[in-house]
Amino acid sequence: MTDHFDSFRRMIFRWPAGAGCAFSAARTIRFATMSASLPGHCGHNQPRTLATAFAALGVVFGDIGTSPLYAFRECFTGHHGASVADPRNLTGAASLVVWSLLLVVTAKYLFVILKLDNRGEGGILALSALIRSAVNHLGGKDPKRILLFGLAGSALIYADGMLTPAISVLSAVEGLSVSQPVLAHWAVPASVVILAGLFTIQQFGTGKVGGLFGPVVLLWFATIALLGLKALFSHPEILWALSPHEGFEFLVREWKHAFPLLAAVFLAVTGGEALYADLGHFGAKPIRIGWFAVVLPALVLNYLGQAALLTVDPSAIRNPFFLLAPQPLQFPLTILATCAAIIASQALISGAFSLTTQAIQLGCLPRFRVRYTSDHSVGQVYVPSVNWMLAAACILLVVSFKTSAALAGAYGIAIALTMAITSILFFSAARAAWGWSLAKAGTLTGLFLVLDGAFLAANSLKIIHGGWFPLVIGAAVMSLMLIWIWGRQRLYARITRDALPVDVLLKDLGKGRVHRVSGTAIYMSGKGTQVPTALLHNLKHNQVLHERVILLHVLTLDQPMADPNEILEHEDLGEGLHRATLRFGFAETPDVPAALKSRLPEDIRFQPGKATYFLGSETYGVGKNATLIDRIRLSLFAMMARNASPATAYFQLPPGRVVELGAQITL
């Protein structure tokens, strides 16, 4: 068959986040400059660790690093109601931002969550896989809620991938209203042009420009730190914001507006989940070095500097970030901010590509056309359909909302949900993987959820102001994933019911009833003992069988990379029939011919360029007895299957050696 059906069955009942596919699922971001020359775990060598930390600046911290463009401004604009003219409010808001960075990003992610890696990989996908492996090792049964949490987390990444480029680029270009007021009305058209160009160049890959990301982002952080420090010198009293008491007092004093204020404060930590998602590319130590040595000091100084500026000049609330700079430097700062925003957007776009690729490999989505844009980095991919979907969504968002302040109303709730899901999964991981007691795991998870719950509740107020958009996108993607997994399960059951056992075929071959021809044939198969439908159709129509037949099952593991010693499992069934299972990690590219050539016994004399690969090509019909809901689901499943890319490219099969045999299947 075209796909490895047992993988779908395995995911349905055993793989909690395989269905999740999330990389806050998200944000699995791979660049040639990272995976090729800068290994993820390089703490053994100090110069290499520093080099990796430098490279991480351009990817891991791009999103959170551009938050100063709009986060502090939003605390005193829109519907929040807090007065910018009261210096106490400015100190309190700055305190909330600083302590959110310390508690959410530093305490939760840097000190705790980053320790939960699955063989070096991070993100919701790896966390869910870690839970599954630990539970199975303990002889338990995976809770079904893990599946739903994983699906929700992965779906929300696509919504985040639409909003982040739009708000980052638009907020950066809006610096024109400060540096060049006569060009202010060009902010939206310029943002559209930049976004269109950004998505257009995706097809060429990011490896060539990836090396520039680190230096540009380092310059960005140095610049925003110096701007904040300059403002602090003129008003050092704002340093009282380093006390958590100021933030607490601010919330009490402005209790009527507390929730809207927290939603604005949350914008300062929206890139925190990326630290965990990129763990596999850099390792925990380089990420921590980059955060404590560069990113955290720069962010804190800039937010304090904006508060100091507004203390002196409350009218600067229209754009406090750009007004930190002297007038001659405001236009260059706009250019630098735009470059930083593009880099932050690139990370989200590449993350969506990588998420889609892993979702396909795990059976959560139908096969999309995937192009590998690097000869030495399998993680550097380009998915045309996802690229143009994101491009259209980003451009429509910019044109519809027109300002970053309006977009901020829709931004945040998807990330808040993802962070809450990570906290919930942490409880299961701490119990199963670390063996923590119920009290210990529950206490720390409860502390995490107090923070996440407060931010999530605050962001829920945004639903009527545009926050519904990411929720609708997330729900739609999650529904499609569920329908695809459900449809594959139903298809597997249907084919298994009507399949012919391999033992029956072996008896016929032993009696010489089937004419054999020279050569080797590969039939994609499930892991069971049934004969693949494509083989039955070949016998029915051509009445011949190759002298060597390999029934091949491709299995996606719940770990990033397969153990080299366990990639192939081979069994000689006799009569020229062989059963083989190839195992690939969810972060690997399933190159079937190369794996078979290097792993099969020499006596099979397998030559990838001379073997014939038989694939099933099914069309689906809806049974007469199906309910209305089932008809809708089956129709959507059939539509997704029809539009899926051929298995030839997915399994790296030589196109000239593939034979597809059609079949009509009623579900």
JSON list of C-alpha atoms in Angstrom, two decimals, residues 80-267:
[
{"chain": "A", "resi": 80, "resn": "HIS", "atom": "CA", "xyz": [-6.61, 49.02, 29.01]},
{"chain": "A", "resi": 81, "resn": "GLY", "atom": "CA", "xyz": [-7.50, 52.23, 30.78]},
{"chain": "A", "resi": 82, "resn": "ALA", "atom": "CA", "xyz": [-4.34, 52.73, 32.84]},
{"chain": "A", "resi": 83, "resn": "SER", "atom": "CA", "xyz": [-3.09, 56.31, 32.77]},
{"chain": "A", "resi": 84, "resn": "VAL", "atom": "CA", "xyz": [0.34, 56.85, 31.24]},
{"chain": "A", "resi": 85, "resn": "ALA", "atom": "CA", "xyz": [0.57, 60.19, 33.02]},
{"chain": "A", "resi": 86, "resn": "ASP", "atom": "CA", "xyz": [1.01, 58.51, 36.43]},
{"chain": "A", "resi": 87, "resn": "PRO", "atom": "CA", "xyz": [4.71, 57.63, 36.98]},
{"chain": "A", "resi": 88, "resn": "ARG", "atom": "CA", "xyz": [3.68, 54.88, 39.39]},
{"chain": "A", "resi": 89, "resn": "ASN", "atom": "CA", "xyz": [1.82, 53.14, 36.57]},
{"chain": "A", "resi": 90, "resn": "LEU", "atom": "CA", "xyz": [4.88, 53.25, 34.36]},
{"chain": "A", "resi": 91, "resn": "THR", "atom": "CA", "xyz": [7.07, 51.74, 37.07]},
{"chain": "A", "resi": 92, "resn": "GLY", "atom": "CA", "xyz": [4.42, 49.10, 37.80]},
{"chain": "A", "resi": 93, "resn": "ALA", "atom": "CA", "xyz": [3.97, 48.11, 34.15]},
{"chain": "A", "resi": 94, "resn": "ALA", "atom": "CA", "xyz": [7.74, 47.83, 33.68]},
{"chain": "A", "resi": 95, "resn": "SER", "atom": "CA", "xyz": [7.90, 45.67, 36.82]},
{"chain": "A", "resi": 96, "resn": "LEU", "atom": "CA", "xyz": [5.22, 43.32, 35.45]},
{"chain": "A", "resi": 97, "resn": "VAL", "atom": "CA", "xyz": [7.10, 42.96, 32.18]},
{"chain": "A", "resi": 98, "resn": "VAL", "atom": "CA", "xyz": [10.45, 42.31, 33.86]},
{"chain": "A", "resi": 99, "resn": "TRP", "atom": "CA", "xyz": [9.06, 39.75, 36.29]},
{"chain": "A", "resi": 100, "resn": "SER", "atom": "CA", "xyz": [7.10, 38.02, 33.54]},
{"chain": "A", "resi": 101, "resn": "LEU", "atom": "CA", "xyz": [10.39, 37.53, 31.70]},
{"chain": "A", "resi": 102, "resn": "LEU", "atom": "CA", "xyz": [11.98, 36.21, 34.89]},
{"chain": "A", "resi": 103, "resn": "LEU", "atom": "CA", "xyz": [9.15, 33.89, 35.96]},
{"chain": "A", "resi": 104, "resn": "VAL", "atom": "CA", "xyz": [7.82, 32.59, 32.63]},
{"chain": "A", "resi": 105, "resn": "VAL", "atom": "CA", "xyz": [10.89, 32.51, 30.42]},
{"chain": "A", "resi": 106, "resn": "THR", "atom": "CA", "xyz": [13.71, 32.16, 32.94]},
{"chain": "A", "resi": 107, "resn": "ALA", "atom": "CA", "xyz": [12.23, 30.11, 35.77]},
{"chain": "A", "resi": 108, "resn": "LYS", "atom": "CA", "xyz": [9.76, 27.96, 33.81]},
{"chain": "A", "resi": 109, "resn": "TYR", "atom": "CA", "xyz": [11.50, 27.37, 30.50]},
{"chain": "A", "resi": 110, "resn": "LEU", "atom": "CA", "xyz": [15.23, 27.93, 31.13]},
{"chain": "A", "resi": 111, "resn": "PHE", "atom": "CA", "xyz": [15.46, 26.14, 34.49]},
{"chain": "A", "resi": 112, "resn": "VAL", "atom": "CA", "xyz": [12.75, 23.46, 34.24]},
{"chain": "A", "resi": 113, "resn": "ILE", "atom": "CA", "xyz": [11.19, 22.74, 30.85]},
{"chain": "A", "resi": 114, "resn": "LEU", "atom": "CA", "xyz": [14.51, 22.69, 28.96]},
{"chain": "A", "resi": 115, "resn": "LYS", "atom": "CA", "xyz": [15.52, 19.68, 31.06]},
{"chain": "A", "resi": 116, "resn": "LEU", "atom": "CA", "xyz": [12.71, 17.63, 29.48]},
{"chain": "A", "resi": 117, "resn": "ASP", "atom": "CA", "xyz": [14.38, 16.66, 26.22]},
{"chain": "A", "resi": 118, "resn": "ASN", "atom": "CA", "xyz": [13.64, 13.58, 24.13]},
{"chain": "A", "resi": 119, "resn": "ARG", "atom": "CA", "xyz": [17.10, 12.41, 23.06]},
{"chain": "A", "resi": 120, "resn": "GLY", "atom": "CA", "xyz": [18.09, 16.04, 22.64]},
{"chain": "A", "resi": 121, "resn": "GLU", "atom": "CA", "xyz": [14.90, 17.23, 20.91]},
{"chain": "A", "resi": 122, "resn": "GLY", "atom": "CA", "xyz": [12.58, 19.80, 22.47]},
{"chain": "A", "resi": 123, "resn": "GLY", "atom": "CA", "xyz": [9.10, 21.20, 21.92]},
{"chain": "A", "resi": 124, "resn": "ILE", "atom": "CA", "xyz": [5.61, 19.84, 22.57]},
{"chain": "A", "resi": 125, "resn": "LEU", "atom": "CA", "xyz": [6.18, 17.05, 20.05]},
{"chain": "A", "resi": 126, "resn": "ALA", "atom": "CA", "xyz": [9.26, 15.75, 21.86]},
{"chain": "A", "resi": 127, "resn": "LEU", "atom": "CA", "xyz": [7.66, 16.28, 25.27]},
{"chain": "A", "resi": 128, "resn": "SER", "atom": "CA", "xyz": [4.62, 14.19, 24.31]},
{"chain": "A", "resi": 129, "resn": "ALA", "atom": "CA", "xyz": [6.85, 11.47, 22.87]},
{"chain": "A", "resi": 130, "resn": "LEU", "atom": "CA", "xyz": [8.85, 11.46, 26.09]},
{"chain": "A", "resi": 131, "resn": "ILE", "atom": "CA", "xyz": [5.66, 10.92, 28.09]},
{"chain": "A", "resi": 132, "resn": "ARG", "atom": "CA", "xyz": [4.59, 8.07, 25.83]},
{"chain": "A", "resi": 133, "resn": "SER", "atom": "CA", "xyz": [7.93, 6.31, 26.08]},
{"chain": "A", "resi": 134, "resn": "ALA", "atom": "CA", "xyz": [8.07, 6.69, 29.86]},
{"chain": "A", "resi": 135, "resn": "VAL", "atom": "CA", "xyz": [4.49, 5.47, 30.35]},
{"chain": "A", "resi": 136, "resn": "ASN", "atom": "CA", "xyz": [5.05, 2.44, 28.12]},
{"chain": "A", "resi": 137, "resn": "HIS", "atom": "CA", "xyz": [8.27, 1.66, 29.97]},
{"chain": "A", "resi": 138, "resn": "LEU", "atom": "CA", "xyz": [6.34, 1.65, 33.22]},
{"chain": "A", "resi": 139, "resn": "GLY", "atom": "CA", "xyz": [3.72, -0.65, 31.71]},
{"chain": "A", "resi": 140, "resn": "GLY", "atom": "CA", "xyz": [0.95, 1.94, 31.77]},
{"chain": "A", "resi": 141, "resn": "LYS", "atom": "CA", "xyz": [-1.51, 3.13, 29.17]},
{"chain": "A", "resi": 142, "resn": "ASP", "atom": "CA", "xyz": [-1.25, 6.48, 27.47]},
{"chain": "A", "resi": 143, "resn": "PRO", "atom": "CA", "xyz": [-4.02, 8.86, 28.58]},
{"chain": "A", "resi": 144, "resn": "LYS", "atom": "CA", "xyz": [-6.13, 9.96, 25.62]},
{"chain": "A", "resi": 145, "resn": "ARG", "atom": "CA", "xyz": [-5.99, 13.59, 26.71]},
{"chain": "A", "resi": 146, "resn": "ILE", "atom": "CA", "xyz": [-2.33, 13.68, 25.67]},
{"chain": "A", "resi": 147, "resn": "LEU", "atom": "CA", "xyz": [-3.42, 13.09, 22.08]},
{"chain": "A", "resi": 148, "resn": "LEU", "atom": "CA", "xyz": [-5.85, 16.01, 22.18]},
{"chain": "A", "resi": 149, "resn": "PHE", "atom": "CA", "xyz": [-3.38, 18.32, 23.88]},
{"chain": "A", "resi": 150, "resn": "GLY", "atom": "CA", "xyz": [-0.76, 17.49, 21.26]},
{"chain": "A", "resi": 151, "resn": "LEU", "atom": "CA", "xyz": [-3.19, 18.11, 18.42]},
{"chain": "A", "resi": 152, "resn": "ALA", "atom": "CA", "xyz": [-4.26, 21.43, 19.88]},
{"chain": "A", "resi": 153, "resn": "GLY", "atom": "CA", "xyz": [-0.67, 22.57, 20.40]},
{"chain": "A", "resi": 154, "resn": "SER", "atom": "CA", "xyz": [0.36, 21.71, 16.86]},
{"chain": "A", "resi": 155, "resn": "ALA", "atom": "CA", "xyz": [-2.69, 23.38, 15.34]},
{"chain": "A", "resi": 156, "resn": "LEU", "atom": "CA", "xyz": [-2.07, 26.62, 17.25]},
{"chain": "A", "resi": 157, "resn": "ILE", "atom": "CA", "xyz": [1.41, 26.86, 15.75]},
{"chain": "A", "resi": 158, "resn": "TYR", "atom": "CA", "xyz": [-0.07, 27.54, 12.33]},
{"chain": "A", "resi": 159, "resn": "ALA", "atom": "CA", "xyz": [-2.14, 30.40, 13.76]},
{"chain": "A", "resi": 160, "resn": "ASP", "atom": "CA", "xyz": [0.97, 31.79, 15.43]},
{"chain": "A", "resi": 161, "resn": "GLY", "atom": "CA", "xyz": [2.84, 31.45, 12.12]},
{"chain": "A", "resi": 162, "resn": "MET", "atom": "CA", "xyz": [0.27, 33.71, 10.49]},
{"chain": "A", "resi": 163, "resn": "LEU", "atom": "CA", "xyz": [0.15, 36.39, 13.17]},
{"chain": "A", "resi": 164, "resn": "THR", "atom": "CA", "xyz": [3.82, 36.74, 14.16]},
{"chain": "A", "resi": 165, "resn": "PRO", "atom": "CA", "xyz": [5.19, 37.80, 10.75]},
{"chain": "A", "resi": 166, "resn": "ALA", "atom": "CA", "xyz": [2.30, 40.22, 10.27]},
{"chain": "A", "resi": 167, "resn": "ILE", "atom": "CA", "xyz": [2.61, 42.02, 13.62]},
{"chain": "A", "resi": 168, "resn": "SER", "atom": "CA", "xyz": [6.45, 41.94, 13.69]},
{"chain": "A", "resi": 169, "resn": "VAL", "atom": "CA", "xyz": [6.93, 43.42, 10.23]},
{"chain": "A", "resi": 170, "resn": "LEU", "atom": "CA", "xyz": [4.09, 45.95, 10.54]},
{"chain": "A", "resi": 171, "resn": "SER", "atom": "CA", "xyz": [5.26, 47.21, 13.96]},
{"chain": "A", "resi": 172, "resn": "ALA", "atom": "CA", "xyz": [8.80, 47.64, 12.62]},
{"chain": "A", "resi": 173, "resn": "VAL", "atom": "CA", "xyz": [7.73, 49.51, 9.48]},
{"chain": "A", "resi": 174, "resn": "GLU", "atom": "CA", "xyz": [5.50, 51.75, 11.60]},
{"chain": "A", "resi": 175, "resn": "GLY", "atom": "CA", "xyz": [8.74, 53.38, 12.73]},
{"chain": "A", "resi": 176, "resn": "LEU", "atom": "CA", "xyz": [8.31, 55.49, 9.58]},
{"chain": "A", "resi": 177, "resn": "SER", "atom": "CA", "xyz": [5.60, 57.44, 11.39]},
{"chain": "A", "resi": 178, "resn": "VAL", "atom": "CA", "xyz": [8.32, 58.62, 13.80]},
{"chain": "A", "resi": 179, "resn": "SER", "atom": "CA", "xyz": [11.41, 58.90, 11.62]},
{"chain": "A", "resi": 180, "resn": "GLN", "atom": "CA", "xyz": [9.71, 59.98, 8.37]},
{"chain": "A", "resi": 181, "resn": "PRO", "atom": "CA", "xyz": [6.15, 61.18, 9.13]},
{"chain": "A", "resi": 182, "resn": "VAL", "atom": "CA", "xyz": [5.49, 61.99, 5.47]},
{"chain": "A", "resi": 183, "resn": "LEU", "atom": "CA", "xyz": [5.90, 58.27, 4.70]},
{"chain": "A", "resi": 184, "resn": "ALA", "atom": "CA", "xyz": [3.63, 57.07, 7.52]},
{"chain": "A", "resi": 185, "resn": "HIS", "atom": "CA", "xyz": [0.79, 56.17, 5.14]},
{"chain": "A", "resi": 186, "resn": "TRP", "atom": "CA", "xyz": [3.16, 53.78, 3.35]},
{"chain": "A", "resi": 187, "resn": "ALA", "atom": "CA", "xyz": [3.47, 51.48, 6.37]},
{"chain": "A", "resi": 188, "resn": "VAL", "atom": "CA", "xyz": [0.83, 49.00, 5.20]},
{"chain": "A", "resi": 189, "resn": "PRO", "atom": "CA", "xyz": [1.94, 48.86, 1.52]},
{"chain": "A", "resi": 190, "resn": "ALA", "atom": "CA", "xyz": [5.58, 48.54, 2.57]},
{"chain": "A", "resi": 191, "resn": "SER", "atom": "CA", "xyz": [4.71, 45.73, 4.98]},
{"chain": "A", "resi": 192, "resn": "VAL", "atom": "CA", "xyz": [2.82, 43.90, 2.24]},
{"chain": "A", "resi": 193, "resn": "VAL", "atom": "CA", "xyz": [5.79, 44.20, -0.12]},
{"chain": "A", "resi": 194, "resn": "ILE", "atom": "CA", "xyz": [8.23, 42.96, 2.54]},
{"chain": "A", "resi": 195, "resn": "LEU", "atom": "CA", "xyz": [6.02, 40.00, 3.44]},
{"chain": "A", "resi": 196, "resn": "ALA", "atom": "CA", "xyz": [5.48, 39.11, -0.21]},
{"chain": "A", "resi": 197, "resn": "GLY", "atom": "CA", "xyz": [9.23, 39.18, -0.80]},
{"chain": "A", "resi": 198, "resn": "LEU", "atom": "CA", "xyz": [9.90, 37.17, 2.35]},
{"chain": "A", "resi": 199, "resn": "PHE", "atom": "CA", "xyz": [7.56, 34.37, 1.30]},
{"chain": "A", "resi": 200, "resn": "THR", "atom": "CA", "xyz": [8.76, 34.45, -2.30]},
{"chain": "A", "resi": 201, "resn": "ILE", "atom": "CA", "xyz": [12.40, 33.76, -1.39]},
{"chain": "A", "resi": 202, "resn": "GLN", "atom": "CA", "xyz": [11.47, 30.75, 0.77]},
{"chain": "A", "resi": 203, "resn": "GLN", "atom": "CA", "xyz": [11.80, 28.45, -2.24]},
{"chain": "A", "resi": 204, "resn": "PHE", "atom": "CA", "xyz": [15.54, 29.17, -2.39]},
{"chain": "A", "resi": 205, "resn": "GLY", "atom": "CA", "xyz": [16.17, 28.04, 1.19]},
{"chain": "A", "resi": 206, "resn": "THR", "atom": "CA", "xyz": [17.59, 30.00, 4.10]},
{"chain": "A", "resi": 207, "resn": "GLY", "atom": "CA", "xyz": [21.02, 28.41, 4.38]},
{"chain": "A", "resi": 208, "resn": "LYS", "atom": "CA", "xyz": [22.80, 31.19, 2.48]},
{"chain": "A", "resi": 209, "resn": "VAL", "atom": "CA", "xyz": [21.34, 33.98, 4.59]},
{"chain": "A", "resi": 210, "resn": "GLY", "atom": "CA", "xyz": [21.21, 32.06, 7.86]},
{"chain": "A", "resi": 211, "resn": "GLY", "atom": "CA", "xyz": [24.78, 33.06, 8.71]},
{"chain": "A", "resi": 212, "resn": "LEU", "atom": "CA", "xyz": [23.72, 36.71, 8.75]},
{"chain": "A", "resi": 213, "resn": "PHE", "atom": "CA", "xyz": [21.01, 36.17, 11.34]},
{"chain": "A", "resi": 214, "resn": "GLY", "atom": "CA", "xyz": [23.30, 36.01, 14.37]},
{"chain": "A", "resi": 215, "resn": "PRO", "atom": "CA", "xyz": [25.25, 39.25, 13.68]},
{"chain": "A", "resi": 216, "resn": "VAL", "atom": "CA", "xyz": [22.10, 41.22, 12.79]},
{"chain": "A", "resi": 217, "resn": "VAL", "atom": "CA", "xyz": [20.23, 40.11, 15.89]},
{"chain": "A", "resi": 218, "resn": "LEU", "atom": "CA", "xyz": [23.29, 40.74, 18.09]},
{"chain": "A", "resi": 219, "resn": "LEU", "atom": "CA", "xyz": [23.42, 44.27, 16.68]},
{"chain": "A", "resi": 220, "resn": "TRP", "atom": "CA", "xyz": [19.71, 44.56, 17.39]},
{"chain": "A", "resi": 221, "resn": "PHE", "atom": "CA", "xyz": [20.05, 43.55, 21.04]},
{"chain": "A", "resi": 222, "resn": "ALA", "atom": "CA", "xyz": [23.07, 45.81, 21.53]},
{"chain": "A", "resi": 223, "resn": "THR", "atom": "CA", "xyz": [21.12, 48.72, 20.05]},
{"chain": "A", "resi": 224, "resn": "ILE", "atom": "CA", "xyz": [17.97, 48.29, 22.12]},
{"chain": "A", "resi": 225, "resn": "ALA", "atom": "CA", "xyz": [20.09, 47.87, 25.28]},
{"chain": "A", "resi": 226, "resn": "LEU", "atom": "CA", "xyz": [21.99, 51.11, 24.63]},
{"chain": "A", "resi": 227, "resn": "LEU", "atom": "CA", "xyz": [18.77, 53.00, 23.86]},
{"chain": "A", "resi": 228, "resn": "GLY", "atom": "CA", "xyz": [17.23, 51.84, 27.12]},
{"chain": "A", "resi": 229, "resn": "LEU", "atom": "CA", "xyz": [20.37, 52.58, 29.11]},
{"chain": "A", "resi": 230, "resn": "LYS", "atom": "CA", "xyz": [20.50, 56.12, 27.73]},
{"chain": "A", "resi": 231, "resn": "ALA", "atom": "CA", "xyz": [16.93, 56.79, 28.90]},
{"chain": "A", "resi": 232, "resn": "LEU", "atom": "CA", "xyz": [17.62, 55.25, 32.30]},
{"chain": "A", "resi": 233, "resn": "PHE", "atom": "CA", "xyz": [20.47, 57.70, 32.93]},
{"chain": "A", "resi": 234, "resn": "SER", "atom": "CA", "xyz": [18.01, 60.56, 32.65]},
{"chain": "A", "resi": 235, "resn": "HIS", "atom": "CA", "xyz": [15.50, 58.96, 35.00]},
{"chain": "A", "resi": 236, "resn": "PRO", "atom": "CA", "xyz": [17.12, 56.27, 37.20]},
{"chain": "A", "resi": 237, "resn": "GLU", "atom": "CA", "xyz": [14.13, 56.18, 39.57]},
{"chain": "A", "resi": 238, "resn": "ILE", "atom": "CA", "xyz": [12.50, 53.73, 37.18]},
{"chain": "A", "resi": 239, "resn": "LEU", "atom": "CA", "xyz": [14.89, 51.07, 38.51]},
{"chain": "A", "resi": 240, "resn": "TRP", "atom": "CA", "xyz": [12.34, 50.56, 41.30]},
{"chain": "A", "resi": 241, "resn": "ALA", "atom": "CA", "xyz": [10.56, 48.44, 38.66]},
{"chain": "A", "resi": 242, "resn": "LEU", "atom": "CA", "xyz": [13.03, 45.66, 39.47]},
{"chain": "A", "resi": 243, "resn": "SER", "atom": "CA", "xyz": [11.06, 45.10, 42.67]},
{"chain": "A", "resi": 244, "resn": "PRO", "atom": "CA", "xyz": [8.07, 42.73, 42.24]},
{"chain": "A", "resi": 245, "resn": "HIS", "atom": "CA", "xyz": [6.22, 44.83, 44.80]},
{"chain": "A", "resi": 246, "resn": "GLU", "atom": "CA", "xyz": [5.80, 47.61, 42.21]},
{"chain": "A", "resi": 247, "resn": "GLY", "atom": "CA", "xyz": [4.09, 45.25, 39.78]},
{"chain": "A", "resi": 248, "resn": "PHE", "atom": "CA", "xyz": [1.79, 43.80, 42.43]},
{"chain": "A", "resi": 249, "resn": "GLU", "atom": "CA", "xyz": [0.85, 47.25, 43.68]},
{"chain": "A", "resi": 250, "resn": "PHE", "atom": "CA", "xyz": [0.14, 48.32, 40.09]},
{"chain": "A", "resi": 251, "resn": "LEU", "atom": "CA", "xyz": [-2.31, 45.43, 39.59]},
{"chain": "A", "resi": 252, "resn": "VAL", "atom": "CA", "xyz": [-4.05, 46.21, 42.89]},
{"chain": "A", "resi": 253, "resn": "ARG", "atom": "CA", "xyz": [-4.29, 49.92, 42.10]},
{"chain": "A", "resi": 254, "resn": "GLU", "atom": "CA", "xyz": [-5.55, 49.29, 38.56]},
{"chain": "A", "resi": 255, "resn": "TRP", "atom": "CA", "xyz": [-7.66, 46.24, 39.49]},
{"chain": "A", "resi": 256, "resn": "LYS", "atom": "CA", "xyz": [-10.48, 47.30, 37.17]},
{"chain": "A", "resi": 257, "resn": "HIS", "atom": "CA", "xyz": [-8.12, 47.01, 34.21]},
{"chain": "A", "resi": 258, "resn": "ALA", "atom": "CA", "xyz": [-5.93, 44.15, 35.48]},
{"chain": "A", "resi": 259, "resn": "PHE", "atom": "CA", "xyz": [-6.89, 41.53, 32.89]},
{"chain": "A", "resi": 260, "resn": "PRO", "atom": "CA", "xyz": [-6.42, 43.77, 29.83]},
{"chain": "A", "resi": 261, "resn": "LEU", "atom": "CA", "xyz": [-3.11, 44.89, 31.31]},
{"chain": "A", "resi": 262, "resn": "LEU", "atom": "CA", "xyz": [-1.90, 41.30, 31.72]},
{"chain": "A", "resi": 263, "resn": "ALA", "atom": "CA", "xyz": [-2.81, 40.58, 28.10]},
{"chain": "A", "resi": 264, "resn": "ALA", "atom": "CA", "xyz": [-0.54, 43.45, 27.05]},
{"chain": "A", "resi": 265, "resn": "VAL", "atom": "CA", "xyz": [2.24, 42.33, 29.41]},
{"chain": "A", "resi": 266, "resn": "PHE", "atom": "CA", "xyz": [2.05, 38.83, 27.92]},
{"chain": "A", "resi": 267, "resn": "LEU", "atom": "CA", "xyz": [3.18, 40.21, 24.56]}
]
